[in-house]
Short mmCIF file of C-alpha atoms and ligand atoms in Angstrom, two decimals:
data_model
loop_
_atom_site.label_atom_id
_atom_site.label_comp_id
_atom_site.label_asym_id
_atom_site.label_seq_id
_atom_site.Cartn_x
_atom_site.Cartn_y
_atom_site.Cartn_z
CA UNK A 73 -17.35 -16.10 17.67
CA UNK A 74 -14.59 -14.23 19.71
CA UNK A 75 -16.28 -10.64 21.27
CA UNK A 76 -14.61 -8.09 18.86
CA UNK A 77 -14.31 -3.97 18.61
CA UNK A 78 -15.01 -2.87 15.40
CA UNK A 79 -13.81 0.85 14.15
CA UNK A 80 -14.50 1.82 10.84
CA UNK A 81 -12.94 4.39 9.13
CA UNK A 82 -14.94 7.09 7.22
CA UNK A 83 -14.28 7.43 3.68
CA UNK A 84 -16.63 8.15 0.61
CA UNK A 85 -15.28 5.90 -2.10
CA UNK A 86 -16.04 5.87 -5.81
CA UNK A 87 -15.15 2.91 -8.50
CA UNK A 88 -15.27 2.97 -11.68
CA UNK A 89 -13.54 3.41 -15.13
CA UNK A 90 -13.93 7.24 -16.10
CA UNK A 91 -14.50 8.28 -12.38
CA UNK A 92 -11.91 10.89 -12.52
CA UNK A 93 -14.33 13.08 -14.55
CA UNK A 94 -15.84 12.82 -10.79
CA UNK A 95 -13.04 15.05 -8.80
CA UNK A 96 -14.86 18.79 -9.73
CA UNK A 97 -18.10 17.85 -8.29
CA UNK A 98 -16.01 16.19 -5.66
CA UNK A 99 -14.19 19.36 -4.71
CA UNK A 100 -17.56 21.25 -4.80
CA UNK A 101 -19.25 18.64 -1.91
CA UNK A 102 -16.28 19.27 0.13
CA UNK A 103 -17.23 23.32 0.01
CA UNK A 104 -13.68 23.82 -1.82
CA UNK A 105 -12.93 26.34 -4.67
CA UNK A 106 -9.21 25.83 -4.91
CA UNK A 107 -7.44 22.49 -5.64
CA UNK A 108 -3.58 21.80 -5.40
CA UNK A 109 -3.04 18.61 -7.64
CA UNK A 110 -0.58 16.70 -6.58
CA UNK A 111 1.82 13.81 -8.48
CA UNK A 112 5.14 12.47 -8.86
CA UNK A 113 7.52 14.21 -11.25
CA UNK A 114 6.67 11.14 -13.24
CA UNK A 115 2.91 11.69 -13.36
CA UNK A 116 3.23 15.17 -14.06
CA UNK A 117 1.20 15.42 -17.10
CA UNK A 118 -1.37 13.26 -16.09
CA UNK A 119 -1.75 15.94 -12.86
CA UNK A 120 -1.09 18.73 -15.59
CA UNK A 121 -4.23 17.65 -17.34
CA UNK A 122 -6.34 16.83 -14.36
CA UNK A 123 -5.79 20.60 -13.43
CA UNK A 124 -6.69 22.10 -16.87
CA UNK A 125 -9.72 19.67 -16.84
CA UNK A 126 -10.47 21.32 -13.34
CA UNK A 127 -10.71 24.74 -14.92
CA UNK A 128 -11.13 27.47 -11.92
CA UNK A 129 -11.28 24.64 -9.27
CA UNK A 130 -7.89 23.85 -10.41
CA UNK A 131 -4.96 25.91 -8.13
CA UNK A 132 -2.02 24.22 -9.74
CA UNK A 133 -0.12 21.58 -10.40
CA UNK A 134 3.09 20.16 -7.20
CA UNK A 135 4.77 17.23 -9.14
CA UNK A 136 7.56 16.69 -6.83
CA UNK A 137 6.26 14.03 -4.49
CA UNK A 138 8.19 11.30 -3.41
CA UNK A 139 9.07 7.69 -1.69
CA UNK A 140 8.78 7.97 1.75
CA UNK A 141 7.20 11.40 2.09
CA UNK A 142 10.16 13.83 2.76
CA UNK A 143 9.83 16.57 5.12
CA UNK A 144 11.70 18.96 3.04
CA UNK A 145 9.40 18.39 0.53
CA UNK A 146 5.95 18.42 2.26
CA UNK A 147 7.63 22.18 3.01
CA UNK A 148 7.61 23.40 0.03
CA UNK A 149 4.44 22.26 -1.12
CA UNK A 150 3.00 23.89 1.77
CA UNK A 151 4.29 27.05 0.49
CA UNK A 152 2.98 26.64 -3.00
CA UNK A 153 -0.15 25.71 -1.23
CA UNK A 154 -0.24 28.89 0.33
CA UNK A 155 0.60 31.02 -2.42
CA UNK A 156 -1.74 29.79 -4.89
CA UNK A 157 -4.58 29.73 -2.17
CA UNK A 158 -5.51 26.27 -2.20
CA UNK A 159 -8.24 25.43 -0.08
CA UNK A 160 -7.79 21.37 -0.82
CA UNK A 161 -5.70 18.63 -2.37
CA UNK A 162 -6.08 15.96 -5.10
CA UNK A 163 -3.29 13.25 -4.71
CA UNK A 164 -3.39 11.89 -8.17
CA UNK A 165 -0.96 9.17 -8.01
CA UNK A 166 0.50 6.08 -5.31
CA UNK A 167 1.49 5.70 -2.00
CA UNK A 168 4.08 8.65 -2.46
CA UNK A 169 1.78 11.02 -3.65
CA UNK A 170 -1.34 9.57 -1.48
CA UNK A 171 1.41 10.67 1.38
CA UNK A 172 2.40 14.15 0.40
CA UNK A 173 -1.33 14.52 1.16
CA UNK A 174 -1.73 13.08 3.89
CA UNK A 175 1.34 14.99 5.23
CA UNK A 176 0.15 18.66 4.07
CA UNK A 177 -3.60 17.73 6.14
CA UNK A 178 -1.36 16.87 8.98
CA UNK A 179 -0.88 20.00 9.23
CA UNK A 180 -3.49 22.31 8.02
CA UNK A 181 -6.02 19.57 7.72
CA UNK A 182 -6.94 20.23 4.71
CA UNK A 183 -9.55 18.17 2.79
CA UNK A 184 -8.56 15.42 0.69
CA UNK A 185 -9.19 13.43 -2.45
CA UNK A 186 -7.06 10.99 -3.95
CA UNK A 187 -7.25 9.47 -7.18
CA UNK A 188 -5.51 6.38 -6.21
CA UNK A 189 -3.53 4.77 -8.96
CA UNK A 190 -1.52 1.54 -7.38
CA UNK A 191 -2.84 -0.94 -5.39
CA UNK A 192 -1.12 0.00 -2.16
CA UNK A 193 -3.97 1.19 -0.07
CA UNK A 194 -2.42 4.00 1.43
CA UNK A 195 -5.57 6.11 0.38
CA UNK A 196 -7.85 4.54 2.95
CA UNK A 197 -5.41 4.73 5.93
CA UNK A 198 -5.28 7.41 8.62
CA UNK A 199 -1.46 6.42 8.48
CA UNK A 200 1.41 8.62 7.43
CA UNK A 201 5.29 7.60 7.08
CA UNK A 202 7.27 10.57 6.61
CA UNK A 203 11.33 10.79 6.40
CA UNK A 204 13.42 13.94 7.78
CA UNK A 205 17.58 13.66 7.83
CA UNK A 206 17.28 9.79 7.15
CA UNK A 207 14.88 8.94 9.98
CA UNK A 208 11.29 7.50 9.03
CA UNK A 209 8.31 7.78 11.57
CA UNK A 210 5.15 6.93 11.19
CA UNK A 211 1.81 8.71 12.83
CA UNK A 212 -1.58 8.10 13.18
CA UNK A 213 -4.58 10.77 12.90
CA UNK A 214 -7.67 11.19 11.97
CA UNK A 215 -6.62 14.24 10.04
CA UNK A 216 -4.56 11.95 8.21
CA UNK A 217 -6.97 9.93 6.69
CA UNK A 218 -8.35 11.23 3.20
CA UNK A 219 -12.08 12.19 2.77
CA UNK A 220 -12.76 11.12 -0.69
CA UNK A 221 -10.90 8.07 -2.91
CA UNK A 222 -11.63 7.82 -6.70
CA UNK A 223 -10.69 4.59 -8.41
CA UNK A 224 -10.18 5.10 -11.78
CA UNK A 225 -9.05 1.76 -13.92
CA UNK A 226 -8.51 3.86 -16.85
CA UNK A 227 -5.76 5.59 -15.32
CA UNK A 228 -4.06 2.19 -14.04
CA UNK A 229 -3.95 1.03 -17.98
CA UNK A 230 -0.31 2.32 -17.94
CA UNK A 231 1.03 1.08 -14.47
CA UNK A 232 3.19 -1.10 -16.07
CA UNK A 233 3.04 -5.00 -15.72
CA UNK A 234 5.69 -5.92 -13.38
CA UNK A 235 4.65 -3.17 -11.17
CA UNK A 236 0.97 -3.63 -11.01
CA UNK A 237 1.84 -7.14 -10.14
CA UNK A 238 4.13 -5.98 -7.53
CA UNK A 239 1.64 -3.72 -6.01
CA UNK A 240 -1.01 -5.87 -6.41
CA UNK A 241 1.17 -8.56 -4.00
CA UNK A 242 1.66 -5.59 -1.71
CA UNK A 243 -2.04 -5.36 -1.20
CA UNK A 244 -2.32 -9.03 -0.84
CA UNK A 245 0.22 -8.55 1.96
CA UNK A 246 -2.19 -6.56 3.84
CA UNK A 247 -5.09 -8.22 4.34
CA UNK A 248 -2.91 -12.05 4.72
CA UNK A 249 -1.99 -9.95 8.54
CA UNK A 250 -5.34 -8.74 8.69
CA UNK A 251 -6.69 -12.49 9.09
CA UNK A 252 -4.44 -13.30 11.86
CA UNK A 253 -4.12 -9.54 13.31
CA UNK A 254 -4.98 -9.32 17.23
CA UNK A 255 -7.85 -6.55 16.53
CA UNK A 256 -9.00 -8.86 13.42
CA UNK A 257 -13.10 -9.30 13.59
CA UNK A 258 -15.57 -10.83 11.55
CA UNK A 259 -15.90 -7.65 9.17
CA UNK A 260 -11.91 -6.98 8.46
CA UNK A 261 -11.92 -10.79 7.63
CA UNK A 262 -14.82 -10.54 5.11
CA UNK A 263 -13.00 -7.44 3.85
CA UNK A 264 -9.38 -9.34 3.38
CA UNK A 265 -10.84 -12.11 2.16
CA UNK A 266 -13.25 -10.57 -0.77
CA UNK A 267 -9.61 -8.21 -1.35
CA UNK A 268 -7.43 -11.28 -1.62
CA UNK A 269 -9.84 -13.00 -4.27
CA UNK A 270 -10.19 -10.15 -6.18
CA UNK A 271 -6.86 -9.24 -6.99
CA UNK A 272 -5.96 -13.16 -7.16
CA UNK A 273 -8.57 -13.17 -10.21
CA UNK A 274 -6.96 -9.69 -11.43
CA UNK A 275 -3.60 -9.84 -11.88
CA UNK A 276 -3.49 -13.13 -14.34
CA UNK A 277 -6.39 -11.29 -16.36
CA UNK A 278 -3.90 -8.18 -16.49
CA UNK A 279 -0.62 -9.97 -16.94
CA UNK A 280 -2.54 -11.56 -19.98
CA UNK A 281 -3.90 -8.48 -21.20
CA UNK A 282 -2.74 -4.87 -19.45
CA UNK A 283 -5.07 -2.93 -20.88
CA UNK A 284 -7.87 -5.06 -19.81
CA UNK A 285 -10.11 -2.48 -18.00
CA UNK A 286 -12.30 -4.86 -16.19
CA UNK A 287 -9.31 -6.90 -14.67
CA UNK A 288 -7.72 -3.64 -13.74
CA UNK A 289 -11.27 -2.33 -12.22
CA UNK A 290 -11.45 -5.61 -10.05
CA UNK A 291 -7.65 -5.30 -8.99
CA UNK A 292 -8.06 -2.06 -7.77
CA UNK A 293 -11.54 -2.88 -5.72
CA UNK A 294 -9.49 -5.72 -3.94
CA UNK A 295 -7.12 -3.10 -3.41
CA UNK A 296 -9.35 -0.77 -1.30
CA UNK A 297 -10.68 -3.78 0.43
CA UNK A 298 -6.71 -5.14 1.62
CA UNK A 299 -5.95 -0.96 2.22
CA UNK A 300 -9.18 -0.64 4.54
CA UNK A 301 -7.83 -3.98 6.70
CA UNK A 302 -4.45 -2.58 6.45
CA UNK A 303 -5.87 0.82 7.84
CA UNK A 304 -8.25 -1.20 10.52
CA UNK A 305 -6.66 -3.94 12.30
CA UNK A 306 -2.70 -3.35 13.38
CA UNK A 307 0.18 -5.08 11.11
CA UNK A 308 2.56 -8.13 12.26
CA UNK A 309 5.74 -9.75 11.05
CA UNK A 310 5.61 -9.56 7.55
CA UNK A 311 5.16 -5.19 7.50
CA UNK A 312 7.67 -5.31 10.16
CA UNK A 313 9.94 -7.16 8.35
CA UNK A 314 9.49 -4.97 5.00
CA UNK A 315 9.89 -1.42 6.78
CA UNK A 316 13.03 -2.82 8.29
CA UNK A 317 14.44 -4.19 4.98
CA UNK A 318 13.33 -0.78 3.09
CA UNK A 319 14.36 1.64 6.00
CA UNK A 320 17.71 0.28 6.72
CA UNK A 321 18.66 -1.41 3.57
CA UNK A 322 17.01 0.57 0.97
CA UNK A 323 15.16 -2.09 -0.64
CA UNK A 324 11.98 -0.65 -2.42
CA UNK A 325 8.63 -1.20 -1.02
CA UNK A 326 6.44 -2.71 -3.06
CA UNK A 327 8.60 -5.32 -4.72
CA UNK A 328 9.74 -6.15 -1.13
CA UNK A 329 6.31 -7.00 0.20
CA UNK A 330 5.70 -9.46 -2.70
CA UNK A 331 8.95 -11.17 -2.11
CA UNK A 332 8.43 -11.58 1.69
CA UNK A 333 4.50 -12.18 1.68
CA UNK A 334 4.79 -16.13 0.92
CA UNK A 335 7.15 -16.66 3.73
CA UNK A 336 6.01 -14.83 6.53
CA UNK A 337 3.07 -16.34 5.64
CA UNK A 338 4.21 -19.66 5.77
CA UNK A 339 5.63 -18.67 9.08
CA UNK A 340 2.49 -17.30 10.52
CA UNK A 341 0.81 -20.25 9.46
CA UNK A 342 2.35 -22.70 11.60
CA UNK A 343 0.44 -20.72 14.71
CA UNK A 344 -2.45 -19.41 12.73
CA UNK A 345 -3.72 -22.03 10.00
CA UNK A 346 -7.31 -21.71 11.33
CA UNK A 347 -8.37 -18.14 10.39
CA UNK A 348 -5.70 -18.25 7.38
CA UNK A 349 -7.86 -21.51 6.47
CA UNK A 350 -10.29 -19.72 3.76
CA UNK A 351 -7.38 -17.84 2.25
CA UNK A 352 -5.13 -21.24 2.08
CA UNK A 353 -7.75 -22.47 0.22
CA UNK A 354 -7.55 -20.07 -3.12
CA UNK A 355 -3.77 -20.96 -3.21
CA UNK A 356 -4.00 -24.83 -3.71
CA UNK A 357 -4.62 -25.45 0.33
CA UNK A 358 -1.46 -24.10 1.26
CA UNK A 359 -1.07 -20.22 1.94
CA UNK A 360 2.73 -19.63 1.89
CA UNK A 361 3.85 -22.34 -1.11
CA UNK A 362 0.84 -21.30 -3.40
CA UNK A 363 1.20 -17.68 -2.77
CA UNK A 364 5.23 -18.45 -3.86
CA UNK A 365 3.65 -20.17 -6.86
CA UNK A 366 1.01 -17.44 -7.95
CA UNK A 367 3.99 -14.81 -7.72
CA UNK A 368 6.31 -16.70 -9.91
CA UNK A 369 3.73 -17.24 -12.42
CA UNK A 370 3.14 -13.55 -12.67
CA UNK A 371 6.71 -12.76 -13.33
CA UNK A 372 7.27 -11.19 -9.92
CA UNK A 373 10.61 -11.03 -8.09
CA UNK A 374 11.12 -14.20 -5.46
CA UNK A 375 14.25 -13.27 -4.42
CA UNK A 376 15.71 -9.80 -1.77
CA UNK A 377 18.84 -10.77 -4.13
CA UNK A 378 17.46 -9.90 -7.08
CA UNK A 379 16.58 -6.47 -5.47
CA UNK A 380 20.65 -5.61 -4.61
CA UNK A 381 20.46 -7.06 -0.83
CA UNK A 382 24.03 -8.85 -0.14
CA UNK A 383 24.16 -12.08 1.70
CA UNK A 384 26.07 -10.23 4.22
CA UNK A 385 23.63 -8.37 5.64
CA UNK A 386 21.57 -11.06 6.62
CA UNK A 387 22.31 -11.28 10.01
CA UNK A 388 21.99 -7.49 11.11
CA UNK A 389 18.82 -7.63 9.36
CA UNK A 390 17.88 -10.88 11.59
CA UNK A 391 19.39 -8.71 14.46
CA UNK A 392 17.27 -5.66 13.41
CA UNK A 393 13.69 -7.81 13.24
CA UNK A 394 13.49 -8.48 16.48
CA UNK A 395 14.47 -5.92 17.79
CA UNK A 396 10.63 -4.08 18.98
CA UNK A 397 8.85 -6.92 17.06
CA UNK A 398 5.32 -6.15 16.44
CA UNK A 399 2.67 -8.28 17.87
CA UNK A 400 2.69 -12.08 16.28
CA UNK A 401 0.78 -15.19 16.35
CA UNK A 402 4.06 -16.66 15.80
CA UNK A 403 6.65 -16.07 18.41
CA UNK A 404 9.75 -14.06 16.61
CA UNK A 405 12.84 -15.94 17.29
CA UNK A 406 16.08 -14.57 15.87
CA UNK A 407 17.01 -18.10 14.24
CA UNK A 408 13.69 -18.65 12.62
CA UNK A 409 13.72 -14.98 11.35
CA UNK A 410 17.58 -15.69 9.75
CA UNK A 411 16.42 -18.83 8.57
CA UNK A 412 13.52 -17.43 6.91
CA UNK A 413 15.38 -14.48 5.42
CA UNK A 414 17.63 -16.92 4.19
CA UNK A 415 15.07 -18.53 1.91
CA UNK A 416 13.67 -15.11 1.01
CA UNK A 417 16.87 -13.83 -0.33
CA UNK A 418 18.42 -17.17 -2.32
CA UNK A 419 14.74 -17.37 -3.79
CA UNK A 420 13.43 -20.40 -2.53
CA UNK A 421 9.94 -21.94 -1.90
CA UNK A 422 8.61 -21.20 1.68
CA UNK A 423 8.91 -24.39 3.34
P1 NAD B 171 4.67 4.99 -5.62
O1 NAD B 171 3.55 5.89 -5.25
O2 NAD B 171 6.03 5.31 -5.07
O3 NAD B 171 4.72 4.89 -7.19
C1 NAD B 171 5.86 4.39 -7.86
C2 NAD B 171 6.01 5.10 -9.21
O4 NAD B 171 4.96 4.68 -10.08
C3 NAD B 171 5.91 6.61 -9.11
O5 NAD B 171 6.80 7.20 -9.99
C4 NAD B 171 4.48 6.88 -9.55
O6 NAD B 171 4.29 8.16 -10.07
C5 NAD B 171 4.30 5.81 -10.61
N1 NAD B 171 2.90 5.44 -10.84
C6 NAD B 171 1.94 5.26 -9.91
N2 NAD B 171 0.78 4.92 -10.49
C7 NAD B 171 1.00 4.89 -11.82
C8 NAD B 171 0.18 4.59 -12.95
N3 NAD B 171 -1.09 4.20 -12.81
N4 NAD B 171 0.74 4.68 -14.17
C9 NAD B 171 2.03 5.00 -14.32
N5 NAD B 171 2.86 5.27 -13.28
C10 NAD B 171 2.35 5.22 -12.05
O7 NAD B 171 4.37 3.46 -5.22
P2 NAD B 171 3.38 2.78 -4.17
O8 NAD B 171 3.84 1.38 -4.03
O9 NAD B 171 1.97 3.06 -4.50
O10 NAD B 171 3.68 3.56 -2.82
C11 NAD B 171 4.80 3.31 -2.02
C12 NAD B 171 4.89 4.32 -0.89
O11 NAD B 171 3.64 4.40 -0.21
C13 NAD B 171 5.90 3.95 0.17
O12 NAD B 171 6.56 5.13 0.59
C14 NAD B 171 5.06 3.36 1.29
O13 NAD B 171 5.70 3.47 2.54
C15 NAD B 171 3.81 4.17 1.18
N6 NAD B 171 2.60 3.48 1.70
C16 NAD B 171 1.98 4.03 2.79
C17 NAD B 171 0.85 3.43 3.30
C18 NAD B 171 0.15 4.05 4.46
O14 NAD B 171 -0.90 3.56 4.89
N7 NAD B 171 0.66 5.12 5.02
C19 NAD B 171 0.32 2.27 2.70
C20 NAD B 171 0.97 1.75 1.59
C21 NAD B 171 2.12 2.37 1.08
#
């Protein structure tokens, strides 16, 4: 075994279907009084109902989160936050909203508690991207990091198919570069490893059936498991390759990831088969091809076509990934990154 530094990151975490009835007593072990729920204008009524469920714990309702965490935005809900008196937040939503949270503690460190309801993992990261005039950047504190995660499966029922898949593939994503990530050790491994099963046994069960509670309990546990890796070990070629593609082309985030995932990890493969051994072997022996195959028999996207990207801009977006590459187990080469980009956006197996 290779000597390793392990940090984990505190976080009180509760599964289960009908865990949401959890959040008052939640609020009340934090020593908050006064929570501002937070959603997307699309979750609005499920963060409407959550607050008249909270009774007198419940400040309010700020519905107007959104991709990429907005600075604008993270203003005015600091505002309301003030004016109601809020003393603590309940993200009740995805990334977006998981990140208007983590961007109001930024900066009155507020307590947090997210009732995560995707299977992106931002919930149990210390990570926050946030966008002001166009430009993205991305910090790291513990202030960041939420105190309290409820997984609720009940509240996943209506994530809609092609987006739990999606999502699902995202998580996937995570703990695939936690296996071959510089800081990986033997506990981030067990962690992507038990993740990646557990959603690979999910998301058929909830293609089949989306209102299957017990697939969509086990998807979101392998969720938390790829989101702690993700928020443990540092990222590699394939995140690199996705923030580029969504920061500079637009291309949304979750549906890139699952598109990408089988052939950066084909091309991490070639210099990392050992550790990626035990993951190769739930996808037929072969980590890029069967993860290719196990997305196309869910119905997800397999090609950056299909998601508006134009042949054209293949080559600034080769020119763009390696530029400040990320560490790799595979060296980044401009021809191998066009190459692979080719194959990514006509569609086509990993090779
Ligand atoms: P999202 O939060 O943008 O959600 C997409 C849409 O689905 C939203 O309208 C949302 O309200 C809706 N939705 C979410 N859950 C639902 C449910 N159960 N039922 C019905 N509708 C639901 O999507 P996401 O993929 O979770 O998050 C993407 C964002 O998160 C990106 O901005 C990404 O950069 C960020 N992210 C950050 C980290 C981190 O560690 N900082 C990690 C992962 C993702």
């Amino acid at each position: 075994m290779q000597a390793f530094t392990y940090t984990a990151n505190p976080a009180r975490i509760i599964v289960g279907p009908g865990s949401l009835a959890r959040v008052a007593d939640e609020i009340r072990q934090l020593g908050c009084s006064r929570a501002l729920v937070l959603s997307t204008p699309f979750q609005r009524e499920q963060a409407e109902q959550l607050n008249r469920a909270l009774g007198e714990l419940g400040a309010g309702v700020f519905s107007k989160a959104a991709m990429h965490t907005p600075v604008e935005v993270t203003q005015q809900a600091m505002v309301i936050f003030t004016e109601v008196g809020a003393d603590c937040v309940v993200a009740l939503g995805g990334g977006s909203t998981i990140g208007l949270g983590k961007a109001i503690a930024y900066r009155n460190d507020t307590p947090q508690i997210v009732v995560a309801t995707t299977y992106a993992g931002s919930e149990v990261t210390p990570i926050l991207g946030q966008t002001e005039k166009g430009m993205k950047t991305t910090l790291k504190d513990a202030s960041i990091l939420p105190e309290v995660v409820i997984y609720d499966a009940e509240l996943t029922l209506g994530l809609p198919v092609a987006m739990s898949v999606t999502s699902g593939l995202n998580a996937i994503a995570h703990a695939v570069e936690g296996l071959y990530a510089k800081e990986r050790n033997p506990i981030t491994a067990l962690m992507a490893l038990e993740g990646i099963r557990g959603l690979k046994d999910a998301l058929p069960a909830l293609v089949e059936r989306p209102d299957n509670v017990e697939a969509r309990n086990n998807a979101l546990y392998g969720a938390w498991l790829c989101g702690t890796v993700l928020g443990t070990v540092g990222m590699a070629l394939h995140h690199k390759l996705c923030h580029m593609l969504g920061g500079s082309f637009g291309l949304p985030h979750a549906e890139t990831h699952a598109i990408m995932l089988p052939h950066t990890a084909a091309y991490n493969a070639l210099a990392a088969a050992d550790v990626l051994a035990p993951a190769a072997a739930l996808f037929n022996g072969e980590l890029g091809g069967g993860l290719y195959d196990f997305a196309k028999s869910l119905g997800a996207p397999v090609a950056l076509k299909e998601l508006g990207l134009v042949e054209a801009d293949l080559d600034r977006a080769a020119d763009l990934a390696v530029q400040n590459p990320y560490w790799n187990p595979q060296p980044v080469e401009r021809d191998a990154i066009r190459a692979l980009l080719q194959r990514a956006w006509g569609g086509l197996r990993p090779e």
